[in-house]
Amino acid sequence: MPANTTFAPSVSPAMSNPAVEYALDFAQRSILYADVMRERGNQYLAHMAQATPNVLNFAVEPVMSGRDLPRPVNYGLVRIIPPEGVVIDPCKRPFVVVDPRAGHGPGIGGFKADSEVGVALCAGHACYFVGFLPDPVPGQTVEDVMRAEAAFLERVIALHPESEGRPVVIGNCQAGWQILMTAAMRPELFGPIIVAGAPLSYWAGWKGKNPMRYAGGLLGGSWLTQLTSDLGAGRFDGAWLVQNFESLNPANTIWSKQHDVFSKVDTEPERYLGFEKYWGGYVFLDAVEIQYLVDNLFVGNRLSAAQLVTSDGIRIDLRNVRSPILVFCSKGDNITPPPQALGWITDLYADDADVRAHDQTIIYCVHDSIGHLGIFVSGSVGRKEHREFTTNIDFLSAMPSGIYEAELHDKGPDTLNPDLAFGDYMLALKKRSLNDVREIVAPDEESDRRFATVSRVSQANLNLYRTFMQPWVRAVTTPESADFLAQLHPLRLSYRMMSDLNPWLAWLGPVAERVRENRKPAAEDNPVLQAQETVSNMIEYSLDQWRVMRDAMYERTFEAIYGSPWLQAVVGLDAGEAPRQHPGHTPKHRAFQAAEAERLQNEIPEGEALEAGIRALLYIGGDREQVDERNFHVIFNLRCERCADARSMPLPDFKRAVRRQTEIMRLDPAAAITALPQLLARSDSSAITEMRNVIERVMTASGPLDKVEMARLHEMQGVFDKSASASMRRNGGKTPNAFGTTQDSGAPRSEQETTVS
């Protein structure tokens, strides 16, 4: 063959250009993809070299370090510095966002502008953030962290003396159960609590789904956690937790995530690198901490049964939490599915009366599809759910005891009184029962028996390991060997090997830069490029089907082993024994309930126009299954308009009045309504008439009344008009005005009209 001859494959002209175009595009994308991986590795090294690595997207100033506490921990409290143009209202309660320490570093709650931190600042609330350092203080415990969080809240409360309530606390994922445990121990420090994607009932889950809950049993319990901590010289490497998360979705971990970068290498790197900065920020937990978590929560599931006790004898019972609890979860979350987020409610409470007896307000919101991290990170969730939760936090915290479901509805041209609903959505709360929660959780006693068996097997295996293996493992482990093993973790190696630490990649940066300068992407309609996407979809589908088969095998294996009556008998689980006893009521709580009922009975004739108005509202709308933010904002706006009036009350007092009158109406509604004239006799006619007007404005803010509600409204208007007339006669036809002087007043409105215009 002559030297100047160029080999060209024999292809038709119709196919030549697309194939060549794709080949060039493929080669360029391969180099650019490799360079993105190199940047990812360099970013990881720079991030982990920081003293306090985090991914917060806001400027902060330190407020308090957990290392300075009597029992030091690696947590710290910082104040978020509001961005330019954001004005903070000192009267609004502050927000405290607590990030999860579940393998990754802190900052996910403030990762974007449209995040939990961002929406709180935009709503005018001061915002604080609780984060942590990569390394724990040796020997720190979960209880130490709880006490540190309590100390942080004490500091926040002291910094905001003008606030109209205790801080709102948001706990993401692992931090959710952590702050609820703290709130059960120190309930007086907390305002409303929002737990987002937080597992609280670890045995719960849907059959055929949620395989992560089987991991403890399939590995023989918590002995492996202890071994890993011993090999880490007293530290547990959070990278193992992250690897567990990644194994849940192999199609995404092995293929989709990387293919998205490769196929969109011109546009995707910035988003990908931003997320990888968080995902690769591995942290460590102290051996005592992680062992406590695995034994008592993941395997033992003792939190939702009120079986945990602190070192000083305080039982951690979530029924002691006095703040409203908003549980935000998603059907698309494979790490914390709705049964694990809501199962604690069915574990702790026997019925709806039990919820009310503990004066507990529980609100839940179930998203249809968002993934676990999307609950904290997604901009769409931040702009919708978190913004509505934040702007309506006073509405949520004013709800009486009971269970409610939060729903968000789009505002449209047909929405009544749209100015009373902030933003583009309207928040509504629907009354729900414990049975509604059970339908979501789908509790299964046979499944609980299997997990109870796991707990007992785990304890036996842990004791065997500690007796026969632990002394040898600890004898051969040194800090140097522990660090060497940590650096050899596969996830860490994937970052370090594709970085500038690898001398074999020295050529990659300059070559990638030249490729960017001469980039020639293939056309979107290129048939070879379309074939690439088809192959990618097939690979993703195959990996997903493999996951389904793997998870089904996990479930069947778990059920076969731990559902065996022989094994259950060996570990001492009696055939007729319930796997878990309901926590029940203590004699102290029964005595409290009896005293509370007597106190409420004595308070029936007490109050003035405000208390009478609340009772009237509850009487008129008591059968409603739903209330939305418009009803609340009518009262709230009226209070704001009258904030300079001496008769106005602080918002916390108003909320307490609402809850108190609700309890009275539940106890004895007939006596409570009969006592209305007695309450109104203590108020002047202007206050009575004003409250009469407010009642109709509140009731009609979200739509017209039905026949029963209209009849009750007219009944209550008659009571208020009659009481106003009586007050006028007592005062000789003169009523105080807003300035404290008196003026002549005509006949009460009841003599002029029967309804308020």
PDB file of C-alpha atoms in Angstrom, residues 35-139:
ATOM      1  CA  ASP A  35     -11.296  16.142  33.603  1.00  0.00           C
ATOM      2  CA  VAL A  36     -14.518  16.633  35.560  1.00  0.00           C
ATOM      3  CA  MET A  37     -13.558  13.609  37.665  1.00  0.00           C
ATOM      4  CA  ARG A  38     -10.121  15.174  38.178  1.00  0.00           C
ATOM      5  CA  GLU A  39     -11.734  18.437  39.324  1.00  0.00           C
ATOM      6  CA  ARG A  40     -13.976  16.404  41.614  1.00  0.00           C
ATOM      7  CA  GLY A  41     -10.938  14.799  43.242  1.00  0.00           C
ATOM      8  CA  ASN A  42      -9.133  18.127  43.637  1.00  0.00           C
ATOM      9  CA  GLN A  43     -12.278  19.666  45.115  1.00  0.00           C
ATOM     10  CA  TYR A  44     -12.497  16.805  47.603  1.00  0.00           C
ATOM     11  CA  LEU A  45      -8.891  17.283  48.738  1.00  0.00           C
ATOM     12  CA  ALA A  46      -9.321  21.050  49.131  1.00  0.00           C
ATOM     13  CA  HIS A  47     -12.626  20.646  50.970  1.00  0.00           C
ATOM     14  CA  MET A  48     -11.322  18.086  53.466  1.00  0.00           C
ATOM     15  CA  ALA A  49      -8.228  20.234  54.122  1.00  0.00           C
ATOM     16  CA  GLN A  50     -10.423  22.979  55.597  1.00  0.00           C
ATOM     17  CA  ALA A  51     -10.609  23.334  59.366  1.00  0.00           C
ATOM     18  CA  THR A  52     -14.421  23.315  59.335  1.00  0.00           C
ATOM     19  CA  PRO A  53     -15.515  21.847  55.994  1.00  0.00           C
ATOM     20  CA  ASN A  54     -19.144  22.583  55.123  1.00  0.00           C
ATOM     21  CA  VAL A  55     -21.296  23.379  52.105  1.00  0.00           C
ATOM     22  CA  LEU A  56     -23.289  26.301  53.532  1.00  0.00           C
ATOM     23  CA  ASN A  57     -24.127  28.879  50.896  1.00  0.00           C
ATOM     24  CA  PHE A  58     -24.358  31.702  53.453  1.00  0.00           C
ATOM     25  CA  ALA A  59     -21.923  33.776  55.463  1.00  0.00           C
ATOM     26  CA  VAL A  60     -21.863  32.918  59.171  1.00  0.00           C
ATOM     27  CA  GLU A  61     -20.456  34.122  62.461  1.00  0.00           C
ATOM     28  CA  PRO A  62     -19.610  31.760  65.349  1.00  0.00           C
ATOM     29  CA  VAL A  63     -21.852  31.960  68.396  1.00  0.00           C
ATOM     30  CA  MET A  64     -20.977  28.977  70.568  1.00  0.00           C
ATOM     31  CA  SER A  65     -18.659  25.975  70.413  1.00  0.00           C
ATOM     32  CA  GLY A  66     -19.616  22.617  71.845  1.00  0.00           C
ATOM     33  CA  ARG A  67     -15.970  22.038  72.704  1.00  0.00           C
ATOM     34  CA  ASP A  68     -16.292  24.615  75.503  1.00  0.00           C
ATOM     35  CA  LEU A  69     -19.096  22.763  77.305  1.00  0.00           C
ATOM     36  CA  PRO A  70     -18.557  20.700  80.467  1.00  0.00           C
ATOM     37  CA  ARG A  71     -19.093  17.598  78.322  1.00  0.00           C
ATOM     38  CA  PRO A  72     -17.382  18.715  75.075  1.00  0.00           C
ATOM     39  CA  VAL A  73     -18.674  17.678  71.660  1.00  0.00           C
ATOM     40  CA  ASN A  74     -17.629  18.493  68.094  1.00  0.00           C
ATOM     41  CA  TYR A  75     -20.804  20.498  67.415  1.00  0.00           C
ATOM     42  CA  GLY A  76     -21.069  24.261  67.110  1.00  0.00           C
ATOM     43  CA  LEU A  77     -23.670  27.015  66.763  1.00  0.00           C
ATOM     44  CA  VAL A  78     -23.322  29.780  64.170  1.00  0.00           C
ATOM     45  CA  ARG A  79     -25.543  32.686  63.193  1.00  0.00           C
ATOM     46  CA  ILE A  80     -26.406  33.048  59.530  1.00  0.00           C
ATOM     47  CA  ILE A  81     -25.570  36.573  58.354  1.00  0.00           C
ATOM     48  CA  PRO A  82     -28.552  37.804  56.319  1.00  0.00           C
ATOM     49  CA  PRO A  83     -27.752  38.567  52.677  1.00  0.00           C
ATOM     50  CA  GLU A  84     -27.906  42.167  51.525  1.00  0.00           C
ATOM     51  CA  GLY A  85     -31.485  43.430  51.356  1.00  0.00           C
ATOM     52  CA  VAL A  86     -32.892  40.878  53.825  1.00  0.00           C
ATOM     53  CA  VAL A  87     -34.444  42.517  56.897  1.00  0.00           C
ATOM     54  CA  ILE A  88     -34.815  40.515  60.112  1.00  0.00           C
ATOM     55  CA  ASP A  89     -37.837  41.170  62.360  1.00  0.00           C
ATOM     56  CA  PRO A  90     -36.696  40.941  66.010  1.00  0.00           C
ATOM     57  CA  CYS A  91     -40.238  40.009  67.099  1.00  0.00           C
ATOM     58  CA  LYS A  92     -40.341  36.903  64.920  1.00  0.00           C
ATOM     59  CA  ARG A  93     -39.128  33.722  66.508  1.00  0.00           C
ATOM     60  CA  PRO A  94     -35.673  32.585  65.307  1.00  0.00           C
ATOM     61  CA  PHE A  95     -35.065  29.428  63.286  1.00  0.00           C
ATOM     62  CA  VAL A  96     -32.403  26.882  64.215  1.00  0.00           C
ATOM     63  CA  VAL A  97     -31.454  24.380  61.486  1.00  0.00           C
ATOM     64  CA  VAL A  98     -29.697  21.236  62.703  1.00  0.00           C
ATOM     65  CA  ASP A  99     -27.903  19.232  60.029  1.00  0.00           C
ATOM     66  CA  PRO A 100     -27.558  15.431  60.003  1.00  0.00           C
ATOM     67  CA  ARG A 101     -24.318  13.746  60.975  1.00  0.00           C
ATOM     68  CA  ALA A 102     -24.867  10.521  59.084  1.00  0.00           C
ATOM     69  CA  GLY A 103     -21.643  10.164  57.148  1.00  0.00           C
ATOM     70  CA  HIS A 104     -21.553  13.535  55.381  1.00  0.00           C
ATOM     71  CA  GLY A 105     -20.385  16.936  56.526  1.00  0.00           C
ATOM     72  CA  PRO A 106     -22.729  19.808  57.463  1.00  0.00           C
ATOM     73  CA  GLY A 107     -24.437  22.429  55.348  1.00  0.00           C
ATOM     74  CA  ILE A 108     -27.150  20.592  53.430  1.00  0.00           C
ATOM     75  CA  GLY A 109     -29.893  22.693  55.084  1.00  0.00           C
ATOM     76  CA  GLY A 110     -28.303  25.840  53.626  1.00  0.00           C
ATOM     77  CA  PHE A 111     -26.898  24.382  50.431  1.00  0.00           C
ATOM     78  CA  LYS A 112     -28.913  26.673  48.150  1.00  0.00           C
ATOM     79  CA  ALA A 113     -30.611  30.045  48.321  1.00  0.00           C
ATOM     80  CA  ASP A 114     -33.997  28.267  48.173  1.00  0.00           C
ATOM     81  CA  SER A 115     -33.210  26.124  51.191  1.00  0.00           C
ATOM     82  CA  GLU A 116     -34.480  25.846  54.751  1.00  0.00           C
ATOM     83  CA  VAL A 117     -32.045  28.580  55.800  1.00  0.00           C
ATOM     84  CA  GLY A 118     -32.842  30.764  52.800  1.00  0.00           C
ATOM     85  CA  VAL A 119     -36.618  30.716  53.159  1.00  0.00           C
ATOM     86  CA  ALA A 120     -36.395  31.459  56.900  1.00  0.00           C
ATOM     87  CA  LEU A 121     -34.240  34.523  56.226  1.00  0.00           C
ATOM     88  CA  CYS A 122     -36.529  35.739  53.431  1.00  0.00           C
ATOM     89  CA  ALA A 123     -39.481  35.511  55.816  1.00  0.00           C
ATOM     90  CA  GLY A 124     -37.715  37.859  58.239  1.00  0.00           C
ATOM     91  CA  HIS A 125     -36.610  35.297  60.830  1.00  0.00           C
ATOM     92  CA  ALA A 126     -33.169  35.300  62.386  1.00  0.00           C
ATOM     93  CA  CYS A 127     -31.525  32.013  61.501  1.00  0.00           C
ATOM     94  CA  TYR A 128     -28.944  29.853  63.250  1.00  0.00           C
ATOM     95  CA  PHE A 129     -27.209  26.704  62.121  1.00  0.00           C
ATOM     96  CA  VAL A 130     -25.902  23.767  64.153  1.00  0.00           C
ATOM     97  CA  GLY A 131     -23.027  21.991  62.405  1.00  0.00           C
ATOM     98  CA  PHE A 132     -20.093  19.815  63.387  1.00  0.00           C
ATOM     99  CA  LEU A 133     -16.427  19.104  62.762  1.00  0.00           C
ATOM    100  CA  PRO A 134     -15.215  16.008  60.878  1.00  0.00           C
ATOM    101  CA  ASP A 135     -13.729  14.377  63.975  1.00  0.00           C
ATOM    102  CA  PRO A 136     -15.641  13.698  67.212  1.00  0.00           C
ATOM    103  CA  VAL A 137     -14.350  14.538  70.652  1.00  0.00           C
ATOM    104  CA  PRO A 138     -13.059  11.211  71.997  1.00  0.00           C
ATOM    105  CA  GLY A 139     -15.692   9.605  74.185  1.00  0.00           C
TER     106      GLY A 139
END
